[in-house]
Amino acid sequence: MLLAFYALNAIASPVDPSAADELVHTPGGMLPKSNIHTVPEGGKVVHSANEVRLLDADGTVLHVAPLKGSKPRFNLPNGPAIKPSLDSRNLQSATIAAIVEAPSILSFISEWPLPPLPQVNSGQLLMYFAALAPPTVDALIQPTLQYGVSAAGGGPFWGIASWFITEDQAYVTNLTQLTPGSETLQFFVVNEDEFLGTPGTHVWSAGFQTSAAELEVQTTEVFNVAIVALEITNAITLGNLPNTPTPISGISILETNRDSFSPIPWSLSNDTADGITINHPPPLFTGDESLFFRY
């Protein structure tokens, strides 16, 4: 999911068929290289009912993509079966996830320690994210921690970027490389309607405690599905993953009335055949929950 850093021209140009055939990795599955768009600093993504626009910091339109139809990317709890975007459940291509639909979401915040580097590097891609989606789960706002190479760039190190993904387009901030150590990351997706919203639209700010990977997304849909996930691509053994569990603590979902959505009734999707699970221990107190990835 990170090999070269793909930046697009400021104005959309006709797609080269050969380029369109080249698929690259995103945290929502494989997409054509030409459908990956870099969000400039201060820019934003505007997602309406029939198109997605990428704007520069001064409001200049950099790219417009029509929406062609709904393509759900995760199974919605208690809903009809939906095929995940990544097909097989093995270390070559696996998704381990917790997902929940809340009545409404004002903010979704969690804290992640920076995992140790995998002991074995064989070209694997690991992408951890805490995302919001609409009830149709056909779009994702997702701050992402990654190891490996994706459409955003990368290498054998941990890096962060924020993504917005629709059925066939992806918008991503510049990738920021992290220094190994005891750093704790705060993932957030926060509703900014109180300050930036207009009638019929919603504004979301996503990223980390650093402004380097901050992303602003404007939508017409309500995003009230929370997802915590690990996507694994091209791994061979468990040595391609961190050698200690990855805890996600301080998970907080606030509803628009500012009440805490707790306890969170997560629906869990595990890869038990490969020994990779996501666990939800009972919360110690209201509004402060945890999840654990175990390998």
JSON list of N, CA and C in Angstrom, two decimals, residues 17-79:
[
{"chain": "A", "resi": 17, "resn": "PRO", "atom": "N", "xyz": [-5.59, 4.83, -20.26]},
{"chain": "A", "resi": 17, "resn": "PRO", "atom": "CA", "xyz": [-6.09, 3.49, -19.98]},
{"chain": "A", "resi": 17, "resn": "PRO", "atom": "C", "xyz": [-5.05, 2.60, -19.33]},
{"chain": "A", "resi": 18, "resn": "SER", "atom": "N", "xyz": [-3.78, 2.73, -19.74]},
{"chain": "A", "resi": 18, "resn": "SER", "atom": "CA", "xyz": [-2.76, 1.88, -19.15]},
{"chain": "A", "resi": 18, "resn": "SER", "atom": "C", "xyz": [-2.54, 2.23, -17.69]},
{"chain": "A", "resi": 19, "resn": "ALA", "atom": "N", "xyz": [-2.63, 3.56, -17.37]},
{"chain": "A", "resi": 19, "resn": "ALA", "atom": "CA", "xyz": [-2.48, 3.96, -15.97]},
{"chain": "A", "resi": 19, "resn": "ALA", "atom": "C", "xyz": [-3.66, 3.50, -15.15]},
{"chain": "A", "resi": 20, "resn": "ALA", "atom": "N", "xyz": [-4.86, 3.55, -15.75]},
{"chain": "A", "resi": 20, "resn": "ALA", "atom": "CA", "xyz": [-6.06, 3.14, -15.02]},
{"chain": "A", "resi": 20, "resn": "ALA", "atom": "C", "xyz": [-6.01, 1.67, -14.66]},
{"chain": "A", "resi": 21, "resn": "ASP", "atom": "N", "xyz": [-5.31, 0.88, -15.44]},
{"chain": "A", "resi": 21, "resn": "ASP", "atom": "CA", "xyz": [-5.22, -0.56, -15.17]},
{"chain": "A", "resi": 21, "resn": "ASP", "atom": "C", "xyz": [-4.28, -0.88, -14.02]},
{"chain": "A", "resi": 22, "resn": "GLU", "atom": "N", "xyz": [-3.39, 0.04, -13.66]},
{"chain": "A", "resi": 22, "resn": "GLU", "atom": "CA", "xyz": [-2.45, -0.21, -12.57]},
{"chain": "A", "resi": 22, "resn": "GLU", "atom": "C", "xyz": [-3.14, 0.03, -11.24]},
{"chain": "A", "resi": 23, "resn": "LEU", "atom": "N", "xyz": [-3.28, -1.02, -10.45]},
{"chain": "A", "resi": 23, "resn": "LEU", "atom": "CA", "xyz": [-3.97, -0.91, -9.17]},
{"chain": "A", "resi": 23, "resn": "LEU", "atom": "C", "xyz": [-2.97, -0.67, -8.06]},
{"chain": "A", "resi": 24, "resn": "VAL", "atom": "N", "xyz": [-3.34, 0.18, -7.10]},
{"chain": "A", "resi": 24, "resn": "VAL", "atom": "CA", "xyz": [-2.49, 0.48, -5.96]},
{"chain": "A", "resi": 24, "resn": "VAL", "atom": "C", "xyz": [-3.30, 0.30, -4.68]},
{"chain": "A", "resi": 25, "resn": "HIS", "atom": "N", "xyz": [-2.60, 0.18, -3.56]},
{"chain": "A", "resi": 25, "resn": "HIS", "atom": "CA", "xyz": [-3.23, -0.13, -2.29]},
{"chain": "A", "resi": 25, "resn": "HIS", "atom": "C", "xyz": [-3.70, 1.14, -1.57]},
{"chain": "A", "resi": 26, "resn": "THR", "atom": "N", "xyz": [-4.90, 1.07, -1.01]},
{"chain": "A", "resi": 26, "resn": "THR", "atom": "CA", "xyz": [-5.43, 2.09, -0.12]},
{"chain": "A", "resi": 26, "resn": "THR", "atom": "C", "xyz": [-6.01, 1.37, 1.10]},
{"chain": "A", "resi": 27, "resn": "PRO", "atom": "N", "xyz": [-6.35, 2.08, 2.18]},
{"chain": "A", "resi": 27, "resn": "PRO", "atom": "CA", "xyz": [-6.99, 1.41, 3.32]},
{"chain": "A", "resi": 27, "resn": "PRO", "atom": "C", "xyz": [-8.44, 1.03, 3.06]},
{"chain": "A", "resi": 28, "resn": "GLY", "atom": "N", "xyz": [-8.90, 1.18, 1.83]},
{"chain": "A", "resi": 28, "resn": "GLY", "atom": "CA", "xyz": [-10.23, 0.72, 1.44]},
{"chain": "A", "resi": 28, "resn": "GLY", "atom": "C", "xyz": [-10.15, -0.31, 0.33]},
{"chain": "A", "resi": 29, "resn": "GLY", "atom": "N", "xyz": [-8.97, -0.89, 0.10]},
{"chain": "A", "resi": 29, "resn": "GLY", "atom": "CA", "xyz": [-8.80, -1.87, -0.96]},
{"chain": "A", "resi": 29, "resn": "GLY", "atom": "C", "xyz": [-8.00, -1.31, -2.12]},
{"chain": "A", "resi": 30, "resn": "MET", "atom": "N", "xyz": [-7.97, -2.06, -3.22]},
{"chain": "A", "resi": 30, "resn": "MET", "atom": "CA", "xyz": [-7.20, -1.68, -4.40]},
{"chain": "A", "resi": 30, "resn": "MET", "atom": "C", "xyz": [-8.01, -0.70, -5.27]},
{"chain": "A", "resi": 31, "resn": "LEU", "atom": "N", "xyz": [-7.33, 0.34, -5.77]},
{"chain": "A", "resi": 31, "resn": "LEU", "atom": "CA", "xyz": [-7.95, 1.31, -6.67]},
{"chain": "A", "resi": 31, "resn": "LEU", "atom": "C", "xyz": [-6.97, 1.64, -7.79]},
{"chain": "A", "resi": 32, "resn": "PRO", "atom": "N", "xyz": [-7.48, 2.10, -8.94]},
{"chain": "A", "resi": 32, "resn": "PRO", "atom": "CA", "xyz": [-6.57, 2.53, -10.01]},
{"chain": "A", "resi": 32, "resn": "PRO", "atom": "C", "xyz": [-5.68, 3.69, -9.53]},
{"chain": "A", "resi": 33, "resn": "LYS", "atom": "N", "xyz": [-4.44, 3.65, -9.96]},
{"chain": "A", "resi": 33, "resn": "LYS", "atom": "CA", "xyz": [-3.48, 4.68, -9.58]},
{"chain": "A", "resi": 33, "resn": "LYS", "atom": "C", "xyz": [-3.99, 6.09, -9.91]},
{"chain": "A", "resi": 34, "resn": "SER", "atom": "N", "xyz": [-4.67, 6.22, -11.05]},
{"chain": "A", "resi": 34, "resn": "SER", "atom": "CA", "xyz": [-5.14, 7.54, -11.47]},
{"chain": "A", "resi": 34, "resn": "SER", "atom": "C", "xyz": [-6.27, 8.06, -10.60]},
{"chain": "A", "resi": 35, "resn": "ASN", "atom": "N", "xyz": [-6.82, 7.22, -9.73]},
{"chain": "A", "resi": 35, "resn": "ASN", "atom": "CA", "xyz": [-7.93, 7.64, -8.87]},
{"chain": "A", "resi": 35, "resn": "ASN", "atom": "C", "xyz": [-7.47, 8.01, -7.46]},
{"chain": "A", "resi": 36, "resn": "ILE", "atom": "N", "xyz": [-6.16, 8.15, -7.27]},
{"chain": "A", "resi": 36, "resn": "ILE", "atom": "CA", "xyz": [-5.60, 8.55, -5.98]},
{"chain": "A", "resi": 36, "resn": "ILE", "atom": "C", "xyz": [-5.24, 10.03, -6.07]},
{"chain": "A", "resi": 37, "resn": "HIS", "atom": "N", "xyz": [-5.76, 10.83, -5.15]},
{"chain": "A", "resi": 37, "resn": "HIS", "atom": "CA", "xyz": [-5.60, 12.28, -5.21]},
{"chain": "A", "resi": 37, "resn": "HIS", "atom": "C", "xyz": [-4.99, 12.80, -3.91]},
{"chain": "A", "resi": 38, "resn": "THR", "atom": "N", "xyz": [-3.91, 13.57, -4.02]},
{"chain": "A", "resi": 38, "resn": "THR", "atom": "CA", "xyz": [-3.25, 14.15, -2.85]},
{"chain": "A", "resi": 38, "resn": "THR", "atom": "C", "xyz": [-3.97, 15.43, -2.43]},
{"chain": "A", "resi": 39, "resn": "VAL", "atom": "N", "xyz": [-4.34, 15.50, -1.16]},
{"chain": "A", "resi": 39, "resn": "VAL", "atom": "CA", "xyz": [-5.01, 16.69, -0.62]},
{"chain": "A", "resi": 39, "resn": "VAL", "atom": "C", "xyz": [-3.93, 17.68, -0.19]},
{"chain": "A", "resi": 40, "resn": "PRO", "atom": "N", "xyz": [-3.86, 18.86, -0.79]},
{"chain": "A", "resi": 40, "resn": "PRO", "atom": "CA", "xyz": [-2.84, 19.83, -0.39]},
{"chain": "A", "resi": 40, "resn": "PRO", "atom": "C", "xyz": [-3.11, 20.36, 1.02]},
{"chain": "A", "resi": 41, "resn": "GLU", "atom": "N", "xyz": [-2.07, 20.85, 1.65]},
{"chain": "A", "resi": 41, "resn": "GLU", "atom": "CA", "xyz": [-2.23, 21.42, 2.99]},
{"chain": "A", "resi": 41, "resn": "GLU", "atom": "C", "xyz": [-3.25, 22.55, 2.95]},
{"chain": "A", "resi": 42, "resn": "GLY", "atom": "N", "xyz": [-4.24, 22.49, 3.84]},
{"chain": "A", "resi": 42, "resn": "GLY", "atom": "CA", "xyz": [-5.29, 23.49, 3.87]},
{"chain": "A", "resi": 42, "resn": "GLY", "atom": "C", "xyz": [-6.42, 23.22, 2.90]},
{"chain": "A", "resi": 43, "resn": "GLY", "atom": "N", "xyz": [-6.29, 22.19, 2.06]},
{"chain": "A", "resi": 43, "resn": "GLY", "atom": "CA", "xyz": [-7.35, 21.84, 1.13]},
{"chain": "A", "resi": 43, "resn": "GLY", "atom": "C", "xyz": [-8.45, 21.04, 1.80]},
{"chain": "A", "resi": 44, "resn": "LYS", "atom": "N", "xyz": [-9.49, 20.71, 1.05]},
{"chain": "A", "resi": 44, "resn": "LYS", "atom": "CA", "xyz": [-10.56, 19.90, 1.62]},
{"chain": "A", "resi": 44, "resn": "LYS", "atom": "C", "xyz": [-11.25, 19.11, 0.52]},
{"chain": "A", "resi": 45, "resn": "VAL", "atom": "N", "xyz": [-12.00, 18.10, 0.95]},
{"chain": "A", "resi": 45, "resn": "VAL", "atom": "CA", "xyz": [-12.77, 17.25, 0.05]},
{"chain": "A", "resi": 45, "resn": "VAL", "atom": "C", "xyz": [-14.25, 17.55, 0.28]},
{"chain": "A", "resi": 46, "resn": "VAL", "atom": "N", "xyz": [-15.00, 17.76, -0.80]},
{"chain": "A", "resi": 46, "resn": "VAL", "atom": "CA", "xyz": [-16.43, 18.03, -0.72]},
{"chain": "A", "resi": 46, "resn": "VAL", "atom": "C", "xyz": [-17.17, 16.87, -1.38]},
{"chain": "A", "resi": 47, "resn": "HIS", "atom": "N", "xyz": [-17.93, 16.13, -0.56]},
{"chain": "A", "resi": 47, "resn": "HIS", "atom": "CA", "xyz": [-18.62, 14.92, -1.01]},
{"chain": "A", "resi": 47, "resn": "HIS", "atom": "C", "xyz": [-20.12, 15.21, -1.02]},
{"chain": "A", "resi": 48, "resn": "SER", "atom": "N", "xyz": [-20.71, 15.25, -2.23]},
{"chain": "A", "resi": 48, "resn": "SER", "atom": "CA", "xyz": [-22.14, 15.51, -2.35]},
{"chain": "A", "resi": 48, "resn": "SER", "atom": "C", "xyz": [-22.85, 14.25, -2.82]},
{"chain": "A", "resi": 49, "resn": "ALA", "atom": "N", "xyz": [-24.11, 14.37, -3.16]},
{"chain": "A", "resi": 49, "resn": "ALA", "atom": "CA", "xyz": [-24.89, 13.20, -3.55]},
{"chain": "A", "resi": 49, "resn": "ALA", "atom": "C", "xyz": [-24.45, 12.63, -4.89]},
{"chain": "A", "resi": 50, "resn": "ASN", "atom": "N", "xyz": [-23.85, 13.47, -5.75]},
{"chain": "A", "resi": 50, "resn": "ASN", "atom": "CA", "xyz": [-23.52, 12.99, -7.10]},
{"chain": "A", "resi": 50, "resn": "ASN", "atom": "C", "xyz": [-22.09, 13.19, -7.53]},
{"chain": "A", "resi": 51, "resn": "GLU", "atom": "N", "xyz": [-21.24, 13.80, -6.69]},
{"chain": "A", "resi": 51, "resn": "GLU", "atom": "CA", "xyz": [-19.84, 13.99, -7.08]},
{"chain": "A", "resi": 51, "resn": "GLU", "atom": "C", "xyz": [-18.97, 14.24, -5.85]},
{"chain": "A", "resi": 52, "resn": "VAL", "atom": "N", "xyz": [-17.65, 14.14, -6.08]},
{"chain": "A", "resi": 52, "resn": "VAL", "atom": "CA", "xyz": [-16.66, 14.48, -5.06]},
{"chain": "A", "resi": 52, "resn": "VAL", "atom": "C", "xyz": [-15.71, 15.49, -5.66]},
{"chain": "A", "resi": 53, "resn": "ARG", "atom": "N", "xyz": [-15.50, 16.60, -4.95]},
{"chain": "A", "resi": 53, "resn": "ARG", "atom": "CA", "xyz": [-14.60, 17.65, -5.42]},
{"chain": "A", "resi": 53, "resn": "ARG", "atom": "C", "xyz": [-13.43, 17.79, -4.46]},
{"chain": "A", "resi": 54, "resn": "LEU", "atom": "N", "xyz": [-12.24, 17.99, -5.01]},
{"chain": "A", "resi": 54, "resn": "LEU", "atom": "CA", "xyz": [-11.05, 18.28, -4.23]},
{"chain": "A", "resi": 54, "resn": "LEU", "atom": "C", "xyz": [-10.74, 19.76, -4.40]},
{"chain": "A", "resi": 55, "resn": "LEU", "atom": "N", "xyz": [-10.65, 20.48, -3.28]},
{"chain": "A", "resi": 55, "resn": "LEU", "atom": "CA", "xyz": [-10.41, 21.93, -3.31]},
{"chain": "A", "resi": 55, "resn": "LEU", "atom": "C", "xyz": [-9.04, 22.26, -2.73]},
{"chain": "A", "resi": 56, "resn": "ASP", "atom": "N", "xyz": [-8.39, 23.27, -3.31]},
{"chain": "A", "resi": 56, "resn": "ASP", "atom": "CA", "xyz": [-7.16, 23.80, -2.75]},
{"chain": "A", "resi": 56, "resn": "ASP", "atom": "C", "xyz": [-7.51, 24.67, -1.55]},
{"chain": "A", "resi": 57, "resn": "ALA", "atom": "N", "xyz": [-6.48, 25.15, -0.84]},
{"chain": "A", "resi": 57, "resn": "ALA", "atom": "CA", "xyz": [-6.71, 25.96, 0.36]},
{"chain": "A", "resi": 57, "resn": "ALA", "atom": "C", "xyz": [-7.47, 27.24, 0.04]},
{"chain": "A", "resi": 58, "resn": "ASP", "atom": "N", "xyz": [-7.33, 27.76, -1.19]},
{"chain": "A", "resi": 58, "resn": "ASP", "atom": "CA", "xyz": [-8.03, 28.99, -1.55]},
{"chain": "A", "resi": 58, "resn": "ASP", "atom": "C", "xyz": [-9.39, 28.74, -2.19]},
{"chain": "A", "resi": 59, "resn": "GLY", "atom": "N", "xyz": [-9.84, 27.48, -2.21]},
{"chain": "A", "resi": 59, "resn": "GLY", "atom": "CA", "xyz": [-11.14, 27.14, -2.78]},
{"chain": "A", "resi": 59, "resn": "GLY", "atom": "C", "xyz": [-11.12, 26.75, -4.24]},
{"chain": "A", "resi": 60, "resn": "THR", "atom": "N", "xyz": [-9.94, 26.80, -4.88]},
{"chain": "A", "resi": 60, "resn": "THR", "atom": "CA", "xyz": [-9.83, 26.39, -6.28]},
{"chain": "A", "resi": 60, "resn": "THR", "atom": "C", "xyz": [-10.14, 24.91, -6.42]},
{"chain": "A", "resi": 61, "resn": "VAL", "atom": "N", "xyz": [-10.97, 24.56, -7.40]},
{"chain": "A", "resi": 61, "resn": "VAL", "atom": "CA", "xyz": [-11.31, 23.15, -7.63]},
{"chain": "A", "resi": 61, "resn": "VAL", "atom": "C", "xyz": [-10.16, 22.48, -8.36]},
{"chain": "A", "resi": 62, "resn": "LEU", "atom": "N", "xyz": [-9.58, 21.44, -7.74]},
{"chain": "A", "resi": 62, "resn": "LEU", "atom": "CA", "xyz": [-8.46, 20.71, -8.32]},
{"chain": "A", "resi": 62, "resn": "LEU", "atom": "C", "xyz": [-8.89, 19.46, -9.07]},
{"chain": "A", "resi": 63, "resn": "HIS", "atom": "N", "xyz": [-10.00, 18.88, -8.66]},
{"chain": "A", "resi": 63, "resn": "HIS", "atom": "CA", "xyz": [-10.43, 17.63, -9.28]},
{"chain": "A", "resi": 63, "resn": "HIS", "atom": "C", "xyz": [-11.91, 17.42, -8.98]},
{"chain": "A", "resi": 64, "resn": "VAL", "atom": "N", "xyz": [-12.63, 16.87, -9.95]},
{"chain": "A", "resi": 64, "resn": "VAL", "atom": "CA", "xyz": [-14.04, 16.51, -9.77]},
{"chain": "A", "resi": 64, "resn": "VAL", "atom": "C", "xyz": [-14.23, 15.09, -10.26]},
{"chain": "A", "resi": 65, "resn": "ALA", "atom": "N", "xyz": [-14.89, 14.26, -9.44]},
{"chain": "A", "resi": 65, "resn": "ALA", "atom": "CA", "xyz": [-15.17, 12.87, -9.82]},
{"chain": "A", "resi": 65, "resn": "ALA", "atom": "C", "xyz": [-16.64, 12.59, -9.59]},
{"chain": "A", "resi": 66, "resn": "PRO", "atom": "N", "xyz": [-17.36, 12.12, -10.60]},
{"chain": "A", "resi": 66, "resn": "PRO", "atom": "CA", "xyz": [-18.77, 11.77, -10.41]},
{"chain": "A", "resi": 66, "resn": "PRO", "atom": "C", "xyz": [-18.90, 10.51, -9.57]},
{"chain": "A", "resi": 67, "resn": "LEU", "atom": "N", "xyz": [-19.96, 10.42, -8.78]},
{"chain": "A", "resi": 67, "resn": "LEU", "atom": "CA", "xyz": [-20.25, 9.20, -8.03]},
{"chain": "A", "resi": 67, "resn": "LEU", "atom": "C", "xyz": [-21.08, 8.28, -8.92]},
{"chain": "A", "resi": 68, "resn": "LYS", "atom": "N", "xyz": [-20.64, 7.04, -9.03]},
{"chain": "A", "resi": 68, "resn": "LYS", "atom": "CA", "xyz": [-21.27, 6.10, -9.96]},
{"chain": "A", "resi": 68, "resn": "LYS", "atom": "C", "xyz": [-22.25, 5.16, -9.29]},
{"chain": "A", "resi": 69, "resn": "GLY", "atom": "N", "xyz": [-22.12, 4.97, -7.98]},
{"chain": "A", "resi": 69, "resn": "GLY", "atom": "CA", "xyz": [-23.00, 4.03, -7.30]},
{"chain": "A", "resi": 69, "resn": "GLY", "atom": "C", "xyz": [-22.41, 3.60, -5.99]},
{"chain": "A", "resi": 70, "resn": "SER", "atom": "N", "xyz": [-23.22, 2.99, -5.16]},
{"chain": "A", "resi": 70, "resn": "SER", "atom": "CA", "xyz": [-22.81, 2.60, -3.82]},
{"chain": "A", "resi": 70, "resn": "SER", "atom": "C", "xyz": [-22.01, 1.31, -3.85]},
{"chain": "A", "resi": 71, "resn": "LYS", "atom": "N", "xyz": [-20.89, 1.28, -3.12]},
{"chain": "A", "resi": 71, "resn": "LYS", "atom": "CA", "xyz": [-20.08, 0.07, -2.99]},
{"chain": "A", "resi": 71, "resn": "LYS", "atom": "C", "xyz": [-19.66, -0.08, -1.53]},
{"chain": "A", "resi": 72, "resn": "PRO", "atom": "N", "xyz": [-20.48, -0.75, -0.72]},
{"chain": "A", "resi": 72, "resn": "PRO", "atom": "CA", "xyz": [-20.15, -0.91, 0.70]},
{"chain": "A", "resi": 72, "resn": "PRO", "atom": "C", "xyz": [-18.79, -1.56, 0.89]},
{"chain": "A", "resi": 73, "resn": "ARG", "atom": "N", "xyz": [-18.07, -1.14, 1.94]},
{"chain": "A", "resi": 73, "resn": "ARG", "atom": "CA", "xyz": [-16.71, -1.63, 2.16]},
{"chain": "A", "resi": 73, "resn": "ARG", "atom": "C", "xyz": [-16.56, -2.46, 3.42]},
{"chain": "A", "resi": 74, "resn": "PHE", "atom": "N", "xyz": [-17.57, -2.53, 4.25]},
{"chain": "A", "resi": 74, "resn": "PHE", "atom": "CA", "xyz": [-17.53, -3.37, 5.45]},
{"chain": "A", "resi": 74, "resn": "PHE", "atom": "C", "xyz": [-18.91, -3.94, 5.71]},
{"chain": "A", "resi": 75, "resn": "ASN", "atom": "N", "xyz": [-18.97, -5.06, 6.45]},
{"chain": "A", "resi": 75, "resn": "ASN", "atom": "CA", "xyz": [-20.25, -5.60, 6.89]},
{"chain": "A", "resi": 75, "resn": "ASN", "atom": "C", "xyz": [-20.83, -4.71, 7.98]},
{"chain": "A", "resi": 76, "resn": "LEU", "atom": "N", "xyz": [-22.06, -4.30, 7.80]},
{"chain": "A", "resi": 76, "resn": "LEU", "atom": "CA", "xyz": [-22.74, -3.50, 8.81]},
{"chain": "A", "resi": 76, "resn": "LEU", "atom": "C", "xyz": [-23.42, -4.44, 9.81]},
{"chain": "A", "resi": 77, "resn": "PRO", "atom": "N", "xyz": [-23.20, -4.27, 11.12]},
{"chain": "A", "resi": 77, "resn": "PRO", "atom": "CA", "xyz": [-23.81, -5.17, 12.10]},
{"chain": "A", "resi": 77, "resn": "PRO", "atom": "C", "xyz": [-25.32, -5.25, 11.93]},
{"chain": "A", "resi": 78, "resn": "ASN", "atom": "N", "xyz": [-25.84, -6.47, 12.02]},
{"chain": "A", "resi": 78, "resn": "ASN", "atom": "CA", "xyz": [-27.28, -6.73, 11.93]},
{"chain": "A", "resi": 78, "resn": "ASN", "atom": "C", "xyz": [-27.86, -6.35, 10.58]},
{"chain": "A", "resi": 79, "resn": "GLY", "atom": "N", "xyz": [-27.02, -6.13, 9.59]},
{"chain": "A", "resi": 79, "resn": "GLY", "atom": "CA", "xyz": [-27.48, -5.79, 8.26]},
{"chain": "A", "resi": 79, "resn": "GLY", "atom": "C", "xyz": [-27.26, -6.95, 7.31]}
]
